[in-house]
XYZ file of C-alpha atoms in Angstrom:
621
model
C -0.468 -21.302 1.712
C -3.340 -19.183 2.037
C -3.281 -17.121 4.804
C -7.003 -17.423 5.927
C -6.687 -21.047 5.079
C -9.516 -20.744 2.625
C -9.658 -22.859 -0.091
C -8.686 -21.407 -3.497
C -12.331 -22.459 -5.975
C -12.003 -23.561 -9.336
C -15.955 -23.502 -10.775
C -15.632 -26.079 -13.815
C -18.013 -27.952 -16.153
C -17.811 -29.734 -19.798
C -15.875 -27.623 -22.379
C -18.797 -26.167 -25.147
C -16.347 -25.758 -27.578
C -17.828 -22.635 -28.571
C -15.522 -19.903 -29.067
C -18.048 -17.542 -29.673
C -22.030 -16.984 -29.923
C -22.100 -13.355 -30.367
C -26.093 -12.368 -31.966
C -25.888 -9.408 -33.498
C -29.697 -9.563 -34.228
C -31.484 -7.564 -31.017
C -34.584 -9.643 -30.603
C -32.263 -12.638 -30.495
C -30.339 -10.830 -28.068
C -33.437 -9.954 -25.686
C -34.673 -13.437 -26.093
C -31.124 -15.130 -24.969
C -30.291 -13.047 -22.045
C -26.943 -11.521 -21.215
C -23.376 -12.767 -22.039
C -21.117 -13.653 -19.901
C -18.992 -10.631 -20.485
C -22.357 -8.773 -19.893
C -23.337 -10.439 -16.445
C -19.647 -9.934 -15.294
C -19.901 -5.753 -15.655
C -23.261 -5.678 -14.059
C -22.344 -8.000 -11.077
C -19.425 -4.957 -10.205
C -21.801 -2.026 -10.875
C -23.950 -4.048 -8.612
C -20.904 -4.307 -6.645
C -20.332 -0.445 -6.297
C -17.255 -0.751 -8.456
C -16.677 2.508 -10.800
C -13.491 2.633 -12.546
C -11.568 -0.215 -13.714
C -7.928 -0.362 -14.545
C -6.153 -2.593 -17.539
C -4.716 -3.092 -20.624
C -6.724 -5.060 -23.590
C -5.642 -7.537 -25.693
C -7.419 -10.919 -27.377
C -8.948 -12.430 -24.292
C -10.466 -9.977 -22.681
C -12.151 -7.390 -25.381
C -15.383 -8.907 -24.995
C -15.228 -7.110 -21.726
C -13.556 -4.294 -22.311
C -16.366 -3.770 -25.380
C -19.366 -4.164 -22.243
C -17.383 -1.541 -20.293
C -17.192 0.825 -23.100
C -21.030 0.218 -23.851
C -22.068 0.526 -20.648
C -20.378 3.530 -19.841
C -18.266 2.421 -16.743
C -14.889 4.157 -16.727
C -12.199 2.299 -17.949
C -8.201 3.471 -17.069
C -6.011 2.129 -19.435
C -2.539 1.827 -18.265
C 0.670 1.039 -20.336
C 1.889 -2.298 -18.267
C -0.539 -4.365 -16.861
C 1.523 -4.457 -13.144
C 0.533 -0.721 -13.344
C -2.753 -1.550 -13.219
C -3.191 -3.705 -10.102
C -1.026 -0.628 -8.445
C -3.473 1.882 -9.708
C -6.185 -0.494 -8.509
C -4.169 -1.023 -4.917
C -3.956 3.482 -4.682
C -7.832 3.262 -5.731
C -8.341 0.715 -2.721
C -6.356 2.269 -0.686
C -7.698 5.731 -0.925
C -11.129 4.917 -0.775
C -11.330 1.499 1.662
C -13.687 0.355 -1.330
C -12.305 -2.707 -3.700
C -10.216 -1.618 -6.504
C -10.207 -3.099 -10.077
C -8.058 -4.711 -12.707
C -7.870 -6.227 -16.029
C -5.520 -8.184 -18.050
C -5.546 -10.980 -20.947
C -4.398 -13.987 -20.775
C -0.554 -15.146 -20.870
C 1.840 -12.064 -20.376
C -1.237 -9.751 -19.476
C -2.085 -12.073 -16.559
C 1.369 -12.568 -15.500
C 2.287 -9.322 -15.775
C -0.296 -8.693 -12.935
C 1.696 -11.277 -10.384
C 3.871 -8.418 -8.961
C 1.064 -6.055 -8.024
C -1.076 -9.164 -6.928
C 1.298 -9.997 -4.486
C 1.745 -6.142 -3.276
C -1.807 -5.931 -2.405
C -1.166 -9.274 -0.591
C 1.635 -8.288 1.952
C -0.326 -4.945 2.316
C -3.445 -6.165 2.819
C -5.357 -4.188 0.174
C -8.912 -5.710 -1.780
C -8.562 -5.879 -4.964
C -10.125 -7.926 -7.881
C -7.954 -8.670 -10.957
C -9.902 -10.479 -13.693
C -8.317 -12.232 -16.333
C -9.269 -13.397 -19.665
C -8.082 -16.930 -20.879
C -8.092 -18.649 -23.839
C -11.441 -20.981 -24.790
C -12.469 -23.502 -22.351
C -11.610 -26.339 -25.296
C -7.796 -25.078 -25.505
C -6.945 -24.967 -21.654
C -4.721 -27.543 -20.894
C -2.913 -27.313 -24.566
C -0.359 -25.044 -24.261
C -2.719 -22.663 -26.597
C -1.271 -19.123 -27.740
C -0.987 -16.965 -24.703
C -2.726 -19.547 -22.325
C -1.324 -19.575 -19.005
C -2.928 -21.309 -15.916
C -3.174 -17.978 -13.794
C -5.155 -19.211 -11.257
C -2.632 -22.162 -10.114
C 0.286 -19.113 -10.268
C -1.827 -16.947 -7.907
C -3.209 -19.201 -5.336
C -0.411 -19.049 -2.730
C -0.948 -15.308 -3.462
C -4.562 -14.580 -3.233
C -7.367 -14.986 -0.608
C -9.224 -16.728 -3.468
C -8.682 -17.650 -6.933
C -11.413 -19.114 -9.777
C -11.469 -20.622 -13.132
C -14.651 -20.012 -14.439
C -16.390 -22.570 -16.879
C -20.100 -21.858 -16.412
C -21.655 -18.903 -17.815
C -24.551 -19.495 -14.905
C -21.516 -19.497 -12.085
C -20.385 -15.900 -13.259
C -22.981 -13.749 -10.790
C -21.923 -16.287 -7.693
C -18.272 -15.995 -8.452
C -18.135 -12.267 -8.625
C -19.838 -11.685 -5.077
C -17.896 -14.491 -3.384
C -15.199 -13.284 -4.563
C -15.393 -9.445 -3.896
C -17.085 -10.386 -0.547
C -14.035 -12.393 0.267
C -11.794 -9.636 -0.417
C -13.086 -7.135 1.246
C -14.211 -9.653 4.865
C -11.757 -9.962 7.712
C -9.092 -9.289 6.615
C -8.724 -7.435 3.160
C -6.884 -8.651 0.436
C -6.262 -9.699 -3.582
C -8.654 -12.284 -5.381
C -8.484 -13.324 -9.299
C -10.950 -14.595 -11.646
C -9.727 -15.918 -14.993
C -12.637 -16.141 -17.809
C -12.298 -17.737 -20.807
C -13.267 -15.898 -24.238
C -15.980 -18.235 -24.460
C -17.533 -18.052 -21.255
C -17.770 -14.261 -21.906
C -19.169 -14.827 -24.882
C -21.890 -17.420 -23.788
C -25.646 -16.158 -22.938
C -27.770 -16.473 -20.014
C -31.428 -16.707 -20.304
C -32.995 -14.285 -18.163
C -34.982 -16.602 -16.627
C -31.974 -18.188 -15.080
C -31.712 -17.729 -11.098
C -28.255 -16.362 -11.440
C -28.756 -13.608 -13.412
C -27.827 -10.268 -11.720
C -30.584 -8.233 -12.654
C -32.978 -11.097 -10.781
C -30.692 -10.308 -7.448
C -32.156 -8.183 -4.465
C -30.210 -5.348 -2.576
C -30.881 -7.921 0.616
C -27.775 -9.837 -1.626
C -25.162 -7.301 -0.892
C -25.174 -8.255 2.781
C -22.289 -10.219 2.995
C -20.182 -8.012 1.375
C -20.089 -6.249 4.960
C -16.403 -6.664 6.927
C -16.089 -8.557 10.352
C -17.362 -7.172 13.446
C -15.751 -9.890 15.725
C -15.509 -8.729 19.127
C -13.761 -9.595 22.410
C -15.259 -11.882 24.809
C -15.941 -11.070 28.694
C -13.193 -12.760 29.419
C -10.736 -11.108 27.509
C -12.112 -7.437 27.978
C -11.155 -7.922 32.230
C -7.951 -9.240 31.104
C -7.254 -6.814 29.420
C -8.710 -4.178 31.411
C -6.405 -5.635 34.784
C -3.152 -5.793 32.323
C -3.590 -1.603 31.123
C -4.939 -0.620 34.758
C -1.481 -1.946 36.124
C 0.130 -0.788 33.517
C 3.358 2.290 33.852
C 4.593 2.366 30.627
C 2.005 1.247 28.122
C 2.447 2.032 24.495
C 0.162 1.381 21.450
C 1.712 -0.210 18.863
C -0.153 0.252 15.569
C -0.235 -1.049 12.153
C -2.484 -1.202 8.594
C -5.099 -2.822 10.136
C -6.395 -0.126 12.017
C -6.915 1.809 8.575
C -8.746 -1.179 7.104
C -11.135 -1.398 9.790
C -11.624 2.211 9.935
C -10.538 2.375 13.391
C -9.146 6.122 13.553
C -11.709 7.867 15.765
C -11.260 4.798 18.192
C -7.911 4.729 18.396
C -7.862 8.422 19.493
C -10.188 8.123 22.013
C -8.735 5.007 23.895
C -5.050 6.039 23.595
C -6.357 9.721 25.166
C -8.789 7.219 27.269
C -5.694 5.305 29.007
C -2.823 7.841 28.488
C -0.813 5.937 26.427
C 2.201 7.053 23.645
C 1.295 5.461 20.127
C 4.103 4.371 17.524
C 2.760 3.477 14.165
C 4.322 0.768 11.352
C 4.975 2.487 7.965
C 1.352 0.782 7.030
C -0.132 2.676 10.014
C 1.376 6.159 8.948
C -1.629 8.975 9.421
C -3.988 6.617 11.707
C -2.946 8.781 14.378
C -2.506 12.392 14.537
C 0.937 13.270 14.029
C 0.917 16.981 15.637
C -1.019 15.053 19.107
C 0.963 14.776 22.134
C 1.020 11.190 22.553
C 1.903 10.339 18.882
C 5.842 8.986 18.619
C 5.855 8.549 15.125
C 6.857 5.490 12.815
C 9.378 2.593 14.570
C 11.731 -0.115 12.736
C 14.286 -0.111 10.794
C 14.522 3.110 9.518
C 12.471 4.998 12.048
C 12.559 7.041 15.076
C 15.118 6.819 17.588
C 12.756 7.317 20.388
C 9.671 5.128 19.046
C 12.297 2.136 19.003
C 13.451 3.289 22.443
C 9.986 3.890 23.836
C 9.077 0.928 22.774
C 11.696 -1.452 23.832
C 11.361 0.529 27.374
C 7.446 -0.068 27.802
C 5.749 -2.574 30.294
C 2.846 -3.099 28.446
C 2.501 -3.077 24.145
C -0.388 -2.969 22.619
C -0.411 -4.533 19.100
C -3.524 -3.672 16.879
C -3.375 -4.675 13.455
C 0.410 -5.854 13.083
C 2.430 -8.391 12.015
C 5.610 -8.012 13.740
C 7.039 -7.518 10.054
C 11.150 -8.164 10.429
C 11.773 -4.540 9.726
C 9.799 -3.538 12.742
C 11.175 -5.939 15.057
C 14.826 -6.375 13.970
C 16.116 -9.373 16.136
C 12.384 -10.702 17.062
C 13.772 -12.401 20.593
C 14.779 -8.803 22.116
C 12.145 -7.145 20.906
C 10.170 -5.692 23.463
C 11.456 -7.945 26.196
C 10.562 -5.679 28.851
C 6.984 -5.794 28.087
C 3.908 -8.135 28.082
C 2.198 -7.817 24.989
C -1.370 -7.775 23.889
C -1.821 -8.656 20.188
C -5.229 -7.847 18.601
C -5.997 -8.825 15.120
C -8.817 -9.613 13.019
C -6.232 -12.346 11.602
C -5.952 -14.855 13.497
C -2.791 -16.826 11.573
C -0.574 -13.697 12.903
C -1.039 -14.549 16.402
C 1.963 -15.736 17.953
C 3.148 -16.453 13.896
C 6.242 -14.004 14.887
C 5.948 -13.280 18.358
C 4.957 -15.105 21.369
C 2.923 -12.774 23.502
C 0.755 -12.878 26.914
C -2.490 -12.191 25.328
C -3.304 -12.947 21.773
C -6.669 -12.174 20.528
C -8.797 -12.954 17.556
C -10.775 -9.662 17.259
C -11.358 -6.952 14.465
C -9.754 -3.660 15.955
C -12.701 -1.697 15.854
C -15.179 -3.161 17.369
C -12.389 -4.540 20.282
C -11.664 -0.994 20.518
C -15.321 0.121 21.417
C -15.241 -2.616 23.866
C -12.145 -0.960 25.851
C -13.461 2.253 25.609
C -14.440 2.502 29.016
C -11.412 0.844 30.009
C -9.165 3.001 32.801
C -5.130 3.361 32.424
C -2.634 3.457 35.118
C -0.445 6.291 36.273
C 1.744 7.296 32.629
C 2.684 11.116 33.748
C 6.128 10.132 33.875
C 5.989 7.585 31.295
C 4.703 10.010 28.906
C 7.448 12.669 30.295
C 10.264 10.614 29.343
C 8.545 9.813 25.784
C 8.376 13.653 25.414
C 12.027 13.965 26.602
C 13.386 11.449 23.951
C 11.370 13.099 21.231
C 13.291 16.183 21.936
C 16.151 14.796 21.830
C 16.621 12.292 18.929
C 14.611 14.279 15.853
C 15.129 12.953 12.696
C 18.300 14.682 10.945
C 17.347 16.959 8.090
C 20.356 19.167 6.874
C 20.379 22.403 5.143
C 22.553 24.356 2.938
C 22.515 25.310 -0.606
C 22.305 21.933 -1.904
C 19.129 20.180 -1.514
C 18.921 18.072 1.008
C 16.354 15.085 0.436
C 14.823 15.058 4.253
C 14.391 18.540 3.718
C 12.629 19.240 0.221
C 10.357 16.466 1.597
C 9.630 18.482 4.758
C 9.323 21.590 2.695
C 6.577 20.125 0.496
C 4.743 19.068 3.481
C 4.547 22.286 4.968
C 3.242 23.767 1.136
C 0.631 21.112 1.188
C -0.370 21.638 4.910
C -0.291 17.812 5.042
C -3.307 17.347 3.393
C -2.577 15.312 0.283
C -2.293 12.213 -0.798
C 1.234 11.345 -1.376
C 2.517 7.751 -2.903
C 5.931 6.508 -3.474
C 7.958 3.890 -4.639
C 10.748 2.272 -2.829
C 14.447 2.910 -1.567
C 15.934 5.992 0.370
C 13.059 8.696 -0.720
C 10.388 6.194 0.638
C 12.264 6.125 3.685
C 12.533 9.660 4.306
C 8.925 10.495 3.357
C 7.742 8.026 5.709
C 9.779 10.474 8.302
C 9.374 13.509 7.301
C 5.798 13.593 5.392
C 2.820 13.781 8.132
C -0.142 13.786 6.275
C -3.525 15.071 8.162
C -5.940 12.523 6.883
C -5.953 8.820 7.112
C -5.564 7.071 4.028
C -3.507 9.615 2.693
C -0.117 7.606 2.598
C 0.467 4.946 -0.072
C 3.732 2.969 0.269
C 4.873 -0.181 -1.084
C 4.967 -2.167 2.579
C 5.492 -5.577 2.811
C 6.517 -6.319 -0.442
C 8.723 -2.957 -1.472
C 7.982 -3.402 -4.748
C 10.045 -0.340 -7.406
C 7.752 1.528 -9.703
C 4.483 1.170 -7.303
C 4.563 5.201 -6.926
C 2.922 6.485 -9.863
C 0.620 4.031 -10.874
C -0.816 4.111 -7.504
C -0.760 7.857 -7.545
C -3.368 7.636 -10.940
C -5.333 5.491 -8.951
C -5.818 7.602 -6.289
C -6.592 10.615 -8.132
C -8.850 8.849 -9.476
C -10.474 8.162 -6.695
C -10.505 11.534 -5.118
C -10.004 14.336 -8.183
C -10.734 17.117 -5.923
C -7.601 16.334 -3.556
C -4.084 16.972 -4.445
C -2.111 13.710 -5.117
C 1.861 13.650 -4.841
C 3.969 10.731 -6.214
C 7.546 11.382 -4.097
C 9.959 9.189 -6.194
C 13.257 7.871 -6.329
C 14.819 8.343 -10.080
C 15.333 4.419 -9.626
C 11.922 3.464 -8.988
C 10.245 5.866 -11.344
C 12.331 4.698 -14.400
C 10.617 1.626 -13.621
C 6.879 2.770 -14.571
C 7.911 6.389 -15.938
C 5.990 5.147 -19.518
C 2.703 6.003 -16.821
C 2.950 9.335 -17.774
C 0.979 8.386 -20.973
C -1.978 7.596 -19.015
C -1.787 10.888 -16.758
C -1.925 12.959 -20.113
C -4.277 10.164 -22.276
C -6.942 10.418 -19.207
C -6.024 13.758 -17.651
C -4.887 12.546 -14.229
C -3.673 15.615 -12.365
C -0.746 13.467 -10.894
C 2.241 15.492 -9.306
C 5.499 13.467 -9.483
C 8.285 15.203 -7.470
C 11.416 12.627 -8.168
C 14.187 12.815 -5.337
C 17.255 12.606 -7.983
C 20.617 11.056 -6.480
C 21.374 9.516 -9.633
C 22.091 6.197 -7.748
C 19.605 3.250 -6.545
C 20.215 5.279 -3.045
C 19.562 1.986 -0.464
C 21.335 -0.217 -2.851
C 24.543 2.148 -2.757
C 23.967 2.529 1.264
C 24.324 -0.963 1.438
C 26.678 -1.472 -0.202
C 28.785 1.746 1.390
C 27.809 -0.113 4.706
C 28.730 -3.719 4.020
C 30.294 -4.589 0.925
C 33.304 -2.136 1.229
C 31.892 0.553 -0.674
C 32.009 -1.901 -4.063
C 29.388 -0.021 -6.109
C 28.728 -2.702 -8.497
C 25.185 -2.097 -10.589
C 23.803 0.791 -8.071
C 24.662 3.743 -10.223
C 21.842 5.018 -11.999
C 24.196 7.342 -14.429
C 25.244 6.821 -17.946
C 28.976 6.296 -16.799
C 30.276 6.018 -13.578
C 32.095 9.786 -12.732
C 33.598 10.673 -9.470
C 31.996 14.095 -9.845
C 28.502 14.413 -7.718
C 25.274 14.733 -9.297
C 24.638 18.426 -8.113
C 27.823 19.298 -9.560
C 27.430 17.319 -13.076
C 25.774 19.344 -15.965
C 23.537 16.811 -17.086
C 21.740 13.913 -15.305
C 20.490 10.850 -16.518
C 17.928 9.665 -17.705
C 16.198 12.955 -18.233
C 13.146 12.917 -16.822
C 12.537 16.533 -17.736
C 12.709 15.436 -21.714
C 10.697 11.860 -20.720
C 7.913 13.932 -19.413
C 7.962 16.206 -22.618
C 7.754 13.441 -24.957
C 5.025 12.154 -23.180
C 3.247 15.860 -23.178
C 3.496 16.200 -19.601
C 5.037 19.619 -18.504
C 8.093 19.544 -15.557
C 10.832 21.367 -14.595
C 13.992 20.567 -12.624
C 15.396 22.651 -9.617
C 19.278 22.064 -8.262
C 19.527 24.340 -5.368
C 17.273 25.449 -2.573
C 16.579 28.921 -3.667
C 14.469 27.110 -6.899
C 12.611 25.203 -4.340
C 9.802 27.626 -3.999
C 9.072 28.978 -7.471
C 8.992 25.143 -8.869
C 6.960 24.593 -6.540
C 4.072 27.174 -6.811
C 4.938 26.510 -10.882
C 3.483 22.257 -9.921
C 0.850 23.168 -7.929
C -0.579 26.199 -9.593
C -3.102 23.735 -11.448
C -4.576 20.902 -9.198
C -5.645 19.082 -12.438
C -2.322 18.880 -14.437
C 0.036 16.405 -14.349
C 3.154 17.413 -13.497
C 6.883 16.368 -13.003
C 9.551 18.267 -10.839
C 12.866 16.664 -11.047
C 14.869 17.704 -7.799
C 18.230 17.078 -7.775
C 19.271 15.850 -4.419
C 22.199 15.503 -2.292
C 23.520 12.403 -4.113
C 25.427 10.515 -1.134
C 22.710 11.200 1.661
C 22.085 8.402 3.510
C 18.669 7.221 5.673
C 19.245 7.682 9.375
C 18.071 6.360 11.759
C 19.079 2.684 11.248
C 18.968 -0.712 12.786
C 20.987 -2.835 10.884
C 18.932 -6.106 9.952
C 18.157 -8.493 12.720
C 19.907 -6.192 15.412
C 18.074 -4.282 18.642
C 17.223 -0.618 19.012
C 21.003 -0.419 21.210
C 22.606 -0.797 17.743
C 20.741 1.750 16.356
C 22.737 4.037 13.609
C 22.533 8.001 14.023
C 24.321 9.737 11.651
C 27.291 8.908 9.597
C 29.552 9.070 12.459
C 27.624 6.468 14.114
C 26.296 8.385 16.791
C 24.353 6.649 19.044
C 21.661 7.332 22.098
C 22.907 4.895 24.346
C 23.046 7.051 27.067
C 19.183 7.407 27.326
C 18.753 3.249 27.201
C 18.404 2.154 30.360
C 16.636 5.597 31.807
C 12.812 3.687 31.479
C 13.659 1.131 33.735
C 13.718 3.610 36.513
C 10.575 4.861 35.860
């Protein structure tokens, strides 16, 4: 169901049966207006939209021909789910709508994945797909597919078009729709005729006839909190020991940095962040505690679990956050602010829900005054100290560590993406980026292979800043054939692939419950008792991938390489570049709650060391 309970539009009229009214002759062309294809690109330049990202084939080349003629840049990819990533790390990167688009049949299904990516993660993006001639849908035509009915439960909106005059009202409903409240995926599907179709340009729905005044409700909520709810909230912080901000992806789509700063310094309060709400807060600032759930801090899950008083802005209460969703912050009242309104109380019952966006509810508390939190904050500081995320050293490269190392080369300030398993893990821990919107990661949906597309589209979006693709050798094999369209469109995209020659969570697993039975994890040409830093070859070779798609890399296998491979993938900001790193191959992610437990059975090390002893400390505080 969709989740803003918005209809999903299907504009529809008579078939024409006209597969294609191209005029070749210019005066007929001025007389008859624009085609479809032709209102469709001007409606997104209107739009602000500069790049698009896609793949062609027989349905959509009317479109990608108007792209090409009027000059707006056009990414192709090599797999169309590559695309709606690239268009997710445009979005992303930029808080501006990103762009895809696919033909009909495979092309459109092949965007499903990403689609539904950008869905969990909350990220605007517009794929357009071409279809086959109004006339043939509904007959099982070559590479006809009804998209639109495969998307819905997927999308904030989806729409069959089958008006030429519906195009221009289409496009800003539907980019206005992904971008409002909150953000998310939309589709269009255009048949080959309908693109090919003119529009007189005396017709009211012709873009060029539009004024700017049009553009106006393309602007995102501003919903506030009511008089009511500000005192409530005020009296619930003001009596308030332990309060604790807990903060998610929605304060990066509403922009909400600067006021999240200033009303956790306002009311003294420790902040723990989702993997979604990685760099929304300072990391280096005294009152940040890092990333929670699953697989993060000890004493964020502690903190939190030991507050009076959570603050939820822009979360979900995702399962890997909460673990067992009844003990989850049981201590605490909650306050639960969201510009969504379906996730209040969806997974958690709390005191106070409240329908607001983030920012402008945060401007409304600004003046708001905290409690007393000196010792509050003191024992937050204390259980920092003491439960650090592990990151071993040696002569073998440890994964935590070559992820820490690169962060300190970088200062923090790049743009890194990733795919998923173990190295997403530990880059969420151990890569603090300085700037907001600086962290792509596969969320909600963990979806392999999301690291490098994303990564092109976020270069793309910001060429002068260095973008990093940390990857698992797993996930990259998945869209490694990306490399083409780094070299074909010179997108200075620096892969660094953590190497354990295994699908690393899937053999932690499977170590951890299935009796060590390794079946399908190992990512090796034969299974071999001997580890990967020991064996003389690895495999696959992304070293001789990356050459074969021109891309220069190198490979490093102990800790005195680190450096020089380093300087060698960074000593060009515009190259693409791979750096295979072979990693400690039986490291496992610590911390861990196992799923649906409670920060008390919270995994340390190995050894199963755990920090039980500091438990029950907050509730003498």
């Amino acid at each position: 169901m969709n989740r803003n309970n918005l209809e999903n539009v299907t504009y529809s009229a008579q078939a024409s049966g006209c597969e294609s009214t191209r005029v070749d002759n210019e005066a007929d062309q001025g007389t008859r207006g624009l085609k479809g294809a032709e209102i469709l690109v001007s409606c997104l330049v209107q739009a602000g939209v500069e790049v698009v990202f896609g793949y062609p084939g027989g349905a959509n080349l009317e479109i990608i021909d108007v792209l090409e003629r009027m000059k707006m840049a056009f990414v192709r990819v090599e797999h169309e789910q590559a695309a709606v990533h690239a268009a997710q790390g445009y979005a992303r990167t930029t808080g501006r709508i990103g762009v895809c688009l696919a033909t009909s049949g495979p092309g459109a299904t092949n965007l499903v994945t990403g689609i539904a990516d950008a869905n969990s993660d909350s990220i605007p993006i517009l794929a357009v797909t071409g279809n086959v001639p109004t006339h043939l849908l509904g007959r099982n035509a070559f590479q006809e597919v009804d998209i639109v009915s495969i998307v819905k439960p997927i999308t904030k909106g989806a729409y069959l078009i089958k008006q030429v005059e519906h195009i221009s009202g289409v496009v800003d409903e539907a980019i206005s729709l992904a971008i409002s409240g909150r953000p998310g995926p939309v589709l269009i599907d255009i048949p080959k005729d309908i693109q090919q179709q003119y529009l007189p340009y005396s017709d009211e729905a012709h873009p060029t006839l539009k004024s700017a005044a049009d553009t106006r409700q393309l602007q995102p909520s501003t919903r506030g909190l009511s008089r009511d709810q500000i005192a409530e909230c005020a009296a619930m912080i003001s009596s308030s020991k332990r309060p604790i901000l807990y903060v998610g992806g929605g304060i990066v789509s509403a922009h909400a940095e600067t006021e999240l700063l200033q009303f956790s310094e306002r009311i003294k309060a420790p902040v723990v962040t989702t993997i979604m709400g990685v760099g929304a807060f300072p990391s280096s600032h005294e009152l940040c505690l890092d990333v929670l759930g699953m697989h993060g801090a000890a004493y964020a899950n502690i903190a939190i679990n030991e507050a009076d008083l959570v603050i939820a802005l822009g979360v979900r209460f995702d399962d890997r956050v909460t673990g067992n969703v009844q003990e989850f912050i049981k201590k605490a009242q909650c306050i639960h602010i969201d510009v969504d309104e379906h996730e209040l109380n969806k997974n958690k019952q709390v005191a106070l829900p409240i329908h607001a966006d983030v920012r402008t509810a945060l401007r409304q508390l600004s003046n708001v005054c905290g409690g007393e939190t000196r010792a509050w904050r003191r024992y937050c500081a204390e259980l920092k100290e003491a439960f650090p995320y592990p990151v071993a050293s040696g002569s073998a490269i440890s994964p935590q560590r070559i992820i820490a190392h690169l962060c300190q080369r970088v200062q923090g300030d790049a743009i890194v993406t990733m795919g998923v398993g173990q190295h997403q893990m530990w880059a969420m821990q151990h890569f603090r980026p300085t700037k907001t919107r600086s962290f792509l990661s596969s969320s909600g949906f963990g979806t392999m292979g999301y690291g490098l597309p994303a990564a092109i589209g976020a270069k793309t979006a910001c060429p002068n800043r260095i973008v990093i693709d940390i990857d698992g050798d797993g996930s990259l094999n998945m869209t490694v054939q990306e490399l083409a369209t780094c070299r074909r469109h010179g997108v200075g995209v620096k892969v660094v692939v953590i190497n354990n020659q295994w699908l690393g969570m899937v053999r932690q697993w499977q170590d951890m419950i299935y009796a060590g039975n390794r079946a399908a994890s190992t990512m090796a040409d034969s299974v071999s008792p001997t580890a990967v830093e020991e064996r003389a070859e690895v495999y696959p070779d992304f070293v001789k991938i990356a050459e074969g798609y021109r891309i220069n890399a190198g490979r490093v296998r102990t800790w005195e390489e680190v450096d020089a491979a380093l300087d060698r993938m960074l000593l060009d900001p515009d190259e693409p570049y791979l750096l295979d790193v072979i990693v400690e191959s039986e490291a496992n992610v610590y911390p861990m709650i196992p799923a649906g437990g409670t920060y008390r059975d919270i995994i340390m090390s190995d050894e199963s060391l755990s920090p039980n002893k500091m438990f029950n400390q907050g509730s003498n505080i």
